[in-house]
Coordinates of C-alpha atoms and ligand atoms in Angstrom, one line a residue:
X63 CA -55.1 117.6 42.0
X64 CA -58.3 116.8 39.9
X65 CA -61.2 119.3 39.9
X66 CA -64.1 117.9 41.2
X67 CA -66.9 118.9 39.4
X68 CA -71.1 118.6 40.5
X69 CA -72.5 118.5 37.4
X70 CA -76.2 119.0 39.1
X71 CA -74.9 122.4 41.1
X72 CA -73.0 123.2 38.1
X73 CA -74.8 127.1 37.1
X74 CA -74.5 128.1 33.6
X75 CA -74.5 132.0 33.4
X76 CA -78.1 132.2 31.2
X77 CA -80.3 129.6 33.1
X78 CA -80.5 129.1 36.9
X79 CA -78.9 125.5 38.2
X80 CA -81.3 122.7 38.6
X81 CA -82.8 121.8 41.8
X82 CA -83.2 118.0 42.9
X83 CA -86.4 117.3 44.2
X84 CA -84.1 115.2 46.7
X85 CA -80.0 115.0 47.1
X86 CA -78.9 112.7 49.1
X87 CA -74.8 113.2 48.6
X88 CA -73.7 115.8 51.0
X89 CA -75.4 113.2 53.5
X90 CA -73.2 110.6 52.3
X91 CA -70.5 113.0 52.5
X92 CA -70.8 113.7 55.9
X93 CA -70.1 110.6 57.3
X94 CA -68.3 108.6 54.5
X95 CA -65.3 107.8 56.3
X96 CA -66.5 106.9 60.2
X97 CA -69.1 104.5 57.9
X98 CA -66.1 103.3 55.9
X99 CA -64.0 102.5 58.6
X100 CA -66.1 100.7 60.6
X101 CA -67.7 98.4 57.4
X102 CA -63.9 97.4 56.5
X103 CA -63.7 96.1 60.2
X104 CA -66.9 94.6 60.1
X105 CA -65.6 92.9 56.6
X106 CA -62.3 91.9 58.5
X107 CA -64.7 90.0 61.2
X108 CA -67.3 89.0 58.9
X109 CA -69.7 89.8 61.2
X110 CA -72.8 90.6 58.9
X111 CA -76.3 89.8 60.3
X112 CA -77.6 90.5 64.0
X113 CA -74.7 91.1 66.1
X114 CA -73.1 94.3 68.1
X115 CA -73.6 97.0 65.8
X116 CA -77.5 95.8 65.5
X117 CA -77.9 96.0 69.2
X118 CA -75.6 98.7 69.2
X119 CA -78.2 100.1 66.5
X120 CA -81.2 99.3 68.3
X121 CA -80.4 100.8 72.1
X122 CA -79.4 104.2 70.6
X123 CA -82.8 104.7 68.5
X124 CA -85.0 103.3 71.3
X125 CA -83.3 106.0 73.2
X126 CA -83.6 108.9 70.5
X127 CA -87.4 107.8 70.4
X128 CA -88.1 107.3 73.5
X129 CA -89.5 103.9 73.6
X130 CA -88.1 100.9 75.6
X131 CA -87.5 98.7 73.1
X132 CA -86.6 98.9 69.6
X133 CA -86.4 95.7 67.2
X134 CA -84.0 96.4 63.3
X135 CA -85.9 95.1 60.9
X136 CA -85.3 94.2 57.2
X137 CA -87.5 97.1 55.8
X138 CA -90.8 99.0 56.4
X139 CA -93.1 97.0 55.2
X140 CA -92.0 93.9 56.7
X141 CA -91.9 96.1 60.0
X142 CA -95.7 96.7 59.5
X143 CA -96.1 93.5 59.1
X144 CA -94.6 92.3 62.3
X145 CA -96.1 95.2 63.9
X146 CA -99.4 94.0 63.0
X147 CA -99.0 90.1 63.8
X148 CA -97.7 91.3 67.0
X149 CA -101.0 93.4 68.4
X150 CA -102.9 89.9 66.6
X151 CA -104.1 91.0 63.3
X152 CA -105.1 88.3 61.5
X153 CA -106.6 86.6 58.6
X154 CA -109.6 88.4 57.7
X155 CA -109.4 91.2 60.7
X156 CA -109.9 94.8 59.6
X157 CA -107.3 97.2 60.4
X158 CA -108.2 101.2 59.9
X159 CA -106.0 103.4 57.8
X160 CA -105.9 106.6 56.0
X161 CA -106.8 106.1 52.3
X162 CA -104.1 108.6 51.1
X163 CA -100.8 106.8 52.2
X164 CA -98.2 104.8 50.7
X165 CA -99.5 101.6 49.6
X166 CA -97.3 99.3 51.7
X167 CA -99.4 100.5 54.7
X168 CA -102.0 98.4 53.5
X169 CA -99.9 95.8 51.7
X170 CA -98.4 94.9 55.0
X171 CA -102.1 94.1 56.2
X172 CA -102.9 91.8 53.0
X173 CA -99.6 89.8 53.4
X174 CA -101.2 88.7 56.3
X175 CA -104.5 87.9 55.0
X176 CA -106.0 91.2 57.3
X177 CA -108.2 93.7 55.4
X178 CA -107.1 97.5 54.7
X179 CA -110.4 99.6 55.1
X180 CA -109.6 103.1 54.1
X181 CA -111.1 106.5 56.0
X182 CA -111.0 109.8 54.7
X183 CA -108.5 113.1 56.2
X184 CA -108.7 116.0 57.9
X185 CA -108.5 119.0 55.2
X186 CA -105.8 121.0 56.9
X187 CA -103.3 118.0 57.4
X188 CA -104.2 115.3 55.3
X189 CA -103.9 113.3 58.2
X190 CA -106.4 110.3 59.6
X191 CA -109.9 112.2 60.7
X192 CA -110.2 110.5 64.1
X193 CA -114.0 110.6 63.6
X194 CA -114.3 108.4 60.1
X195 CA -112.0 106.0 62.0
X196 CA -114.7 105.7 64.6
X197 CA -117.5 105.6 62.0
X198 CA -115.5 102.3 60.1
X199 CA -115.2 100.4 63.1
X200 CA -117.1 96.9 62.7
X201 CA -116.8 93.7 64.6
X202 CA -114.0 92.5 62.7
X203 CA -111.6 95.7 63.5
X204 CA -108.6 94.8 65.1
X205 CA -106.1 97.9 64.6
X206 CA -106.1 101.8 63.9
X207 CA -103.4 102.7 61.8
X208 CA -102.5 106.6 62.3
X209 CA -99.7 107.0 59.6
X210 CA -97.2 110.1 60.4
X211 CA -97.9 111.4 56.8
X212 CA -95.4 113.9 55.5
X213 CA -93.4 114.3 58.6
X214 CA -96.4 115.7 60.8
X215 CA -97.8 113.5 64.2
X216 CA -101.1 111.9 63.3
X217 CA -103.3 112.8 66.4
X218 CA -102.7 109.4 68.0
X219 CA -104.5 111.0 71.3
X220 CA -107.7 111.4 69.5
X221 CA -107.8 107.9 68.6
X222 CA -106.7 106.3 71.9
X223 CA -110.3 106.8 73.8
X224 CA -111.4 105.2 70.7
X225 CA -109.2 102.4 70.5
X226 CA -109.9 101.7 74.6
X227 CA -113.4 101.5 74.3
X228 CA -113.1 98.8 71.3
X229 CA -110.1 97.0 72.7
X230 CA -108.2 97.9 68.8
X231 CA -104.7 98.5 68.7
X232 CA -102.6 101.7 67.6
X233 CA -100.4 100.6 65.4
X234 CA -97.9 104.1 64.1
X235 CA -96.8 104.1 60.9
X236 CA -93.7 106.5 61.4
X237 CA -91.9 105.6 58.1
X238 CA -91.8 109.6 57.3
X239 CA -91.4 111.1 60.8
X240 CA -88.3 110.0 62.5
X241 CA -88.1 112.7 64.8
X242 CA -91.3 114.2 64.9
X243 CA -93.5 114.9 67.6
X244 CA -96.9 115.7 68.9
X245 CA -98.9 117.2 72.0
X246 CA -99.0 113.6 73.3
X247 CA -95.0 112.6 72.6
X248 CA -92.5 111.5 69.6
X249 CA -94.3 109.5 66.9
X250 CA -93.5 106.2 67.5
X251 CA -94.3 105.9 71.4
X252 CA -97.7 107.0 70.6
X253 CA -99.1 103.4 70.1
X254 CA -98.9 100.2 71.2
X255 CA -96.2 99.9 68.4
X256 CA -95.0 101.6 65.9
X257 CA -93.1 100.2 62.4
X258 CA -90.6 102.9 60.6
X259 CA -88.8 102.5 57.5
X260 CA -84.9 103.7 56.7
X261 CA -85.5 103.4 52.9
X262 CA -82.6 105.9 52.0
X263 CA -84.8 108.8 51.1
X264 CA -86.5 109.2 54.6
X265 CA -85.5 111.4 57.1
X266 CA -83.1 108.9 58.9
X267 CA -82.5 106.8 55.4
X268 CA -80.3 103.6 55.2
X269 CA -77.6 102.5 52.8
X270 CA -80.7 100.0 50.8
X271 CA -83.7 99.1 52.8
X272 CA -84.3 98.4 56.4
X273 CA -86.8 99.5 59.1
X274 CA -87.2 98.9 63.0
X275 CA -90.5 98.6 65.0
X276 CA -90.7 100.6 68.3
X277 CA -92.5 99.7 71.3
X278 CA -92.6 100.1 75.2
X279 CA -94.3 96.5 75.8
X280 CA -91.7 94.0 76.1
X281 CA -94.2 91.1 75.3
X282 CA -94.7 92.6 72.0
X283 CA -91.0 93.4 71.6
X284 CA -90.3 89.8 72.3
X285 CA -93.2 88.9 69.4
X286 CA -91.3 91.0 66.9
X287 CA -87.8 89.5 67.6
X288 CA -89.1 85.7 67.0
X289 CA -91.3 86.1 64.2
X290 CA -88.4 88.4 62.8
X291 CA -85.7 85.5 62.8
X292 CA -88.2 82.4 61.6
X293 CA -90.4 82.5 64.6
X294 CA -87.4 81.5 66.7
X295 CA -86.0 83.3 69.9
X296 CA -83.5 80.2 70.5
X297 CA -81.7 78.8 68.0
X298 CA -83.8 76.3 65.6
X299 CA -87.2 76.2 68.0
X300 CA -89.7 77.5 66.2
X301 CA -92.2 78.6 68.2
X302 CA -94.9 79.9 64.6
X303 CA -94.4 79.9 61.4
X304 CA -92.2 83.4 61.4
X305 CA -90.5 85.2 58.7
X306 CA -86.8 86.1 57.8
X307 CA -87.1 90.0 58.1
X308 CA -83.6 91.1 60.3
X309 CA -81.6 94.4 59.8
X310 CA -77.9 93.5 58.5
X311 CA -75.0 95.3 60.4
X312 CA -73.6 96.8 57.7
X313 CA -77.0 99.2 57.6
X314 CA -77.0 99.2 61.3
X315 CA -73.7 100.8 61.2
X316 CA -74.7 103.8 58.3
X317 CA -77.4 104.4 60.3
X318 CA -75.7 105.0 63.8
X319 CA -73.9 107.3 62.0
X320 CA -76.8 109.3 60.4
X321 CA -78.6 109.1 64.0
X322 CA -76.2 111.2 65.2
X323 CA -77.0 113.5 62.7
X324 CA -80.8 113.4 62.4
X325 CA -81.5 116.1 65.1
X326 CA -79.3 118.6 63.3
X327 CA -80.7 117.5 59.7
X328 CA -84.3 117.7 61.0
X329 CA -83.8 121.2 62.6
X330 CA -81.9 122.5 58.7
X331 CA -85.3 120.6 57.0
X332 CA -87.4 123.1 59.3
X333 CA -85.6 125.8 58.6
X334 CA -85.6 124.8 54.7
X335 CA -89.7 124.8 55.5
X336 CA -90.1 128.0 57.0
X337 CA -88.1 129.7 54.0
X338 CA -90.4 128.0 52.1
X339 CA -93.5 129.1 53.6
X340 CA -92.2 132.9 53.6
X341 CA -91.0 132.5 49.6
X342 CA -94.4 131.3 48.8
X343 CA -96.8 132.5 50.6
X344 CA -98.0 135.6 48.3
X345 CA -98.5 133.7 45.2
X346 CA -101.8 133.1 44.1
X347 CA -103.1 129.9 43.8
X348 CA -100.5 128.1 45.7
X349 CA -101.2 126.9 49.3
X350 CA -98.3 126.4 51.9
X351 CA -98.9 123.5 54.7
X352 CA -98.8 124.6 58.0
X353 CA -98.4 122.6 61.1
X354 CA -100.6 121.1 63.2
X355 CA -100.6 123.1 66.7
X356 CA -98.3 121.6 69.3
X357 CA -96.5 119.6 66.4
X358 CA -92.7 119.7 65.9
X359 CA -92.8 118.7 61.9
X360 CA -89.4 116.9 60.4
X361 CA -91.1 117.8 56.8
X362 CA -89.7 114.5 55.6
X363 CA -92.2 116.4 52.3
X364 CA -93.1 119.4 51.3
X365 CA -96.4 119.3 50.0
X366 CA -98.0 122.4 48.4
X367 CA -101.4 122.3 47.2
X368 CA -102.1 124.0 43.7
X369 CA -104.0 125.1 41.0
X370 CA -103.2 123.4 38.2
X371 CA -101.1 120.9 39.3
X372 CA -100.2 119.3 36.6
X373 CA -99.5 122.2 34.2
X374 CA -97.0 123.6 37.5
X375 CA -95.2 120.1 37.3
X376 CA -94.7 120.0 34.0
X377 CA -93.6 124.2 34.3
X378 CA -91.4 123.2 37.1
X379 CA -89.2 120.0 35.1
X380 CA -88.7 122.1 32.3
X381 CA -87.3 124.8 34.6
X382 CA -84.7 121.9 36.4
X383 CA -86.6 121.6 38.9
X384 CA -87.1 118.0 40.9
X385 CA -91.6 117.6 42.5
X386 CA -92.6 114.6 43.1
X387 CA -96.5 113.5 43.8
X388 CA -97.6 112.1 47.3
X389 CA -99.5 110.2 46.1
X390 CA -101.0 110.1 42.8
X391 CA -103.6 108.0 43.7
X392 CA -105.2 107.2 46.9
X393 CA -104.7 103.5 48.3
X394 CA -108.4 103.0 47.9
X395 CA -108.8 103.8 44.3
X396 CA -105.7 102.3 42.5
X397 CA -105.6 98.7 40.9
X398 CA -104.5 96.9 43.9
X399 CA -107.6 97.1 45.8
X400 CA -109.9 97.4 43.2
X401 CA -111.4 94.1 44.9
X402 CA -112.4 96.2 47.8
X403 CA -115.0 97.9 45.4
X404 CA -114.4 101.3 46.5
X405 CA -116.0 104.0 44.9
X406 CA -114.6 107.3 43.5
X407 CA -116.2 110.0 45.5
X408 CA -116.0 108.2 48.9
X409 CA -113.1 109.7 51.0
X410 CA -113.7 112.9 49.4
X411 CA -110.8 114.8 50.8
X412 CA -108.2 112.3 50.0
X413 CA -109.2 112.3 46.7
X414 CA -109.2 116.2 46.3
X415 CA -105.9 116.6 47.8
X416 CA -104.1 113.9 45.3
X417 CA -105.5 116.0 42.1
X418 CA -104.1 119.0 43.6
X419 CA -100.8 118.3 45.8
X420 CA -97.0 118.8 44.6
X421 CA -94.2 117.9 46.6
X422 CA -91.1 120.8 46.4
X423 CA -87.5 119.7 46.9
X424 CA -87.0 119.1 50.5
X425 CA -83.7 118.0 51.9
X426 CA -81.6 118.8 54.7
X427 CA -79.1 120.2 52.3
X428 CA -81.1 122.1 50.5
X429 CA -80.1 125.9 49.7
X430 CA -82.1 129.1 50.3
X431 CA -80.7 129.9 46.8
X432 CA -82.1 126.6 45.4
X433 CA -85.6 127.6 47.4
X434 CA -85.4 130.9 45.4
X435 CA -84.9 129.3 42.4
X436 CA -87.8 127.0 43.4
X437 CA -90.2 129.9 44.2
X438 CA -89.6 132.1 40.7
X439 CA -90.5 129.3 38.8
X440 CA -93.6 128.6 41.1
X441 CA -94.9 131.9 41.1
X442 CA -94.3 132.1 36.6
X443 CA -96.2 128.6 36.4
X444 CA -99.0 130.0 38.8
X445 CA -99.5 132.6 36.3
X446 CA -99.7 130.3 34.1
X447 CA -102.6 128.4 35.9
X448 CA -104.8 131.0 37.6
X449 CA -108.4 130.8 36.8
X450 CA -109.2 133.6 33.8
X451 CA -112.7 135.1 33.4
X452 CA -113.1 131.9 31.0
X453 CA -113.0 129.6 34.0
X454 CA -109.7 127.6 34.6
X455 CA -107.1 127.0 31.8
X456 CA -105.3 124.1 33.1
Ligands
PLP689 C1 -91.7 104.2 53.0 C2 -93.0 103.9 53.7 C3 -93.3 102.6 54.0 C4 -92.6 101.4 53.6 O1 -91.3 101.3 53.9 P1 -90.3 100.4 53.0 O2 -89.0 100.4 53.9 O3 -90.1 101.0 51.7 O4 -90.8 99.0 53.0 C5 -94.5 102.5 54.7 N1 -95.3 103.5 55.0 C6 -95.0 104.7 54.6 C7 -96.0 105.8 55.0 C8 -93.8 105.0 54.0 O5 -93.6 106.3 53.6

């Protein structure tokens, strides 16, 4: 018998082990050989694209989430993508979004010739601010996009009186909030549709990329499936020019088996979140995020908010430790858009929020001794940053 030995728990007696801002192995663990078995039958068959375990795939999420139909897609952003076309965004339509998401949000709305205008957050959440959505709407608008940032519910209610009086579309960006849910429901049966990634690091992560949209219309259901397989429900008639974006089976089948999981996972996350909250919540200078009332969070991140953030990050790798940033820099301001001739200073709180935010590890896994670990070398970098008589050192 060979030892086996984890080189990233391995603890030396003199420094505490390293924590991974995000460890994905005891997942893989867990349901290694159901996965294994049933990707050696599906290599016997050669069955590979569409097919049983896709449908198979499919049914069980629609009925996790609640919606009545749910399409396997290639990825997220192609799922945004379809998701838009579907509700009729078009060339040169606006679509609303928050200006502090991931960038293929927007990306998804430029593929398609649609133009990304950015609003500014609530403080608290760092989620869409319901009322700068209504101030952006023009003529041109065609779509709100509440995103599910961080694992929280956008509030999707406050925006549907909104979208009814303009005849827009919600269109949910659930990529981080499998699971979650809100006062009004489950993100992703909040909209008219809603696009989710299972890029592996999200809460319900694939074995490479894929992504699904969600909806309860079956017209735009129907949309999604033919411009999914080249704009083509039967074989080779295209109704539009469509797009090859399907979900292969042998994803389909590593994420029946993590489905089956993601209630339990979610539930250890928020458990792994309320340690958190009581570890850090007397140091100085570091602010905890709290959720929104009458949200269930999946905390697909943990995002503090700091003093001296960058002095803390650097504090924190040197100590083993694993952040990450989310996100750096807010859609509006980075290179990408730079043709949109946004202006530093205009979504104020988004802006604010990416100088100061950290990310702590944050994974279903994730040990209360790994937290503590996490919050002794939080609370020495805080020292480290607290604003002195002379003003603030870092
Ligand atoms: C991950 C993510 C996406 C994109 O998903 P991919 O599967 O990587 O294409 C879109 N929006 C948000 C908010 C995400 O976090």
């Amino acid at each position: 018998m060979s030892t086996v030995v984890n080189t990233a728990a391995e603890a030396s007696p003199t420094s505490p082990a390293p924590v991974p801002f995000l460890d994905l192995r005891a997942q893989s663990a867990e349901i290694a050989d159901e996965v294994l078995q049933s990707w050696r039958e599906q290599l016997l068959a050669a069955a590979f694209v569409g097919g049983a375990e896709v449908e198979a795939f499919e049914n069980e999420y629609a009925t996790y989430i609640g919606t009545a139909h749910c399409v396997g897609i290639s990825n997220g952003t192609d799922a945004l993508e379809l998701a838009y076309r579907a509700v009729g965004v078009g060339p040169g339509d606006e679509v609303i979004m928050p200006g502090n998401t991931f960038s293929a949000t927007a990306e998804a709305a430029s593929r398609i010739g649609a133009v990304p205008v950015f609003v500014d957050v609530d403080e608290e959440h760092l989620l869409i601010d319901p009322d700068a959505a209504a101030a952006a709407i023009t003529a041109r608008t065609r779509a709100i996009v509440p995103v599910h940032l961080f694992g929280q519910t956008a509030p999707v209610e406050l925006l549907r009186p909104l979208a009814a009086k303009y005849d827009l579309a919600i269109v949910e960006d659930a990529a981080q909030a499998q699971g979650a849910s809100g006062p009004a429901g489950r993100a992703g049966t909040l909209g008219d549709i809603a696009a989710t990634s299972f890029y592996p690091g999200k809460n319900l992560g694939a074995a490479g990329d894929a992504g699904a949209v969600t909806t309860d219309d079956p017209g735009l259901a129907a949309k999604v499936r033919m411009l999914q397989a080249h704009g083509s429900l039967v074989k080779y008639e295209h109704e539009q020019v469509g797009v090859n974006a399907r979900l292969d089976a042998v994803q389909a089948t590593f994420l029946r088996a993590k489905l089956r999981r993601l209630e339990a996972w979610n539930e250890a996350r928020r458990r792994a979140a309320a340690a958190y909250a009581d570890l850090l919540s007397d140091i100085a200078g570091v602010r905890v995020p709290s959720p929104r009332s009458g949200n269930t969070d999946v905390w697909h991140l943990y995002v503090t908010r700091v003093n001296g953030r960058d002095r803390i990050v650097d504090q924190l790798r040197t100590a083993g430790i694993g952040t990450g940033i989310h996100y750096p820099t807010p859609v509006h301001l980075t290179s990408a858009y730079a043709h949109l001739g946004y202006r530093r200073g205009q979504l104020p709180v988004a802006e604010a929020a990416a100088r100061s935010l950290v990310s702590l590890p944050m994974f279903p896994h994730l040990r209360l001794e790994q937290q503590i670990v996490v919050r002794d070398a939080v609370r020495a970098a805080a020292v480290l940053c607290e604003p002195t008589r002379e003003g603030r050192r870092a």
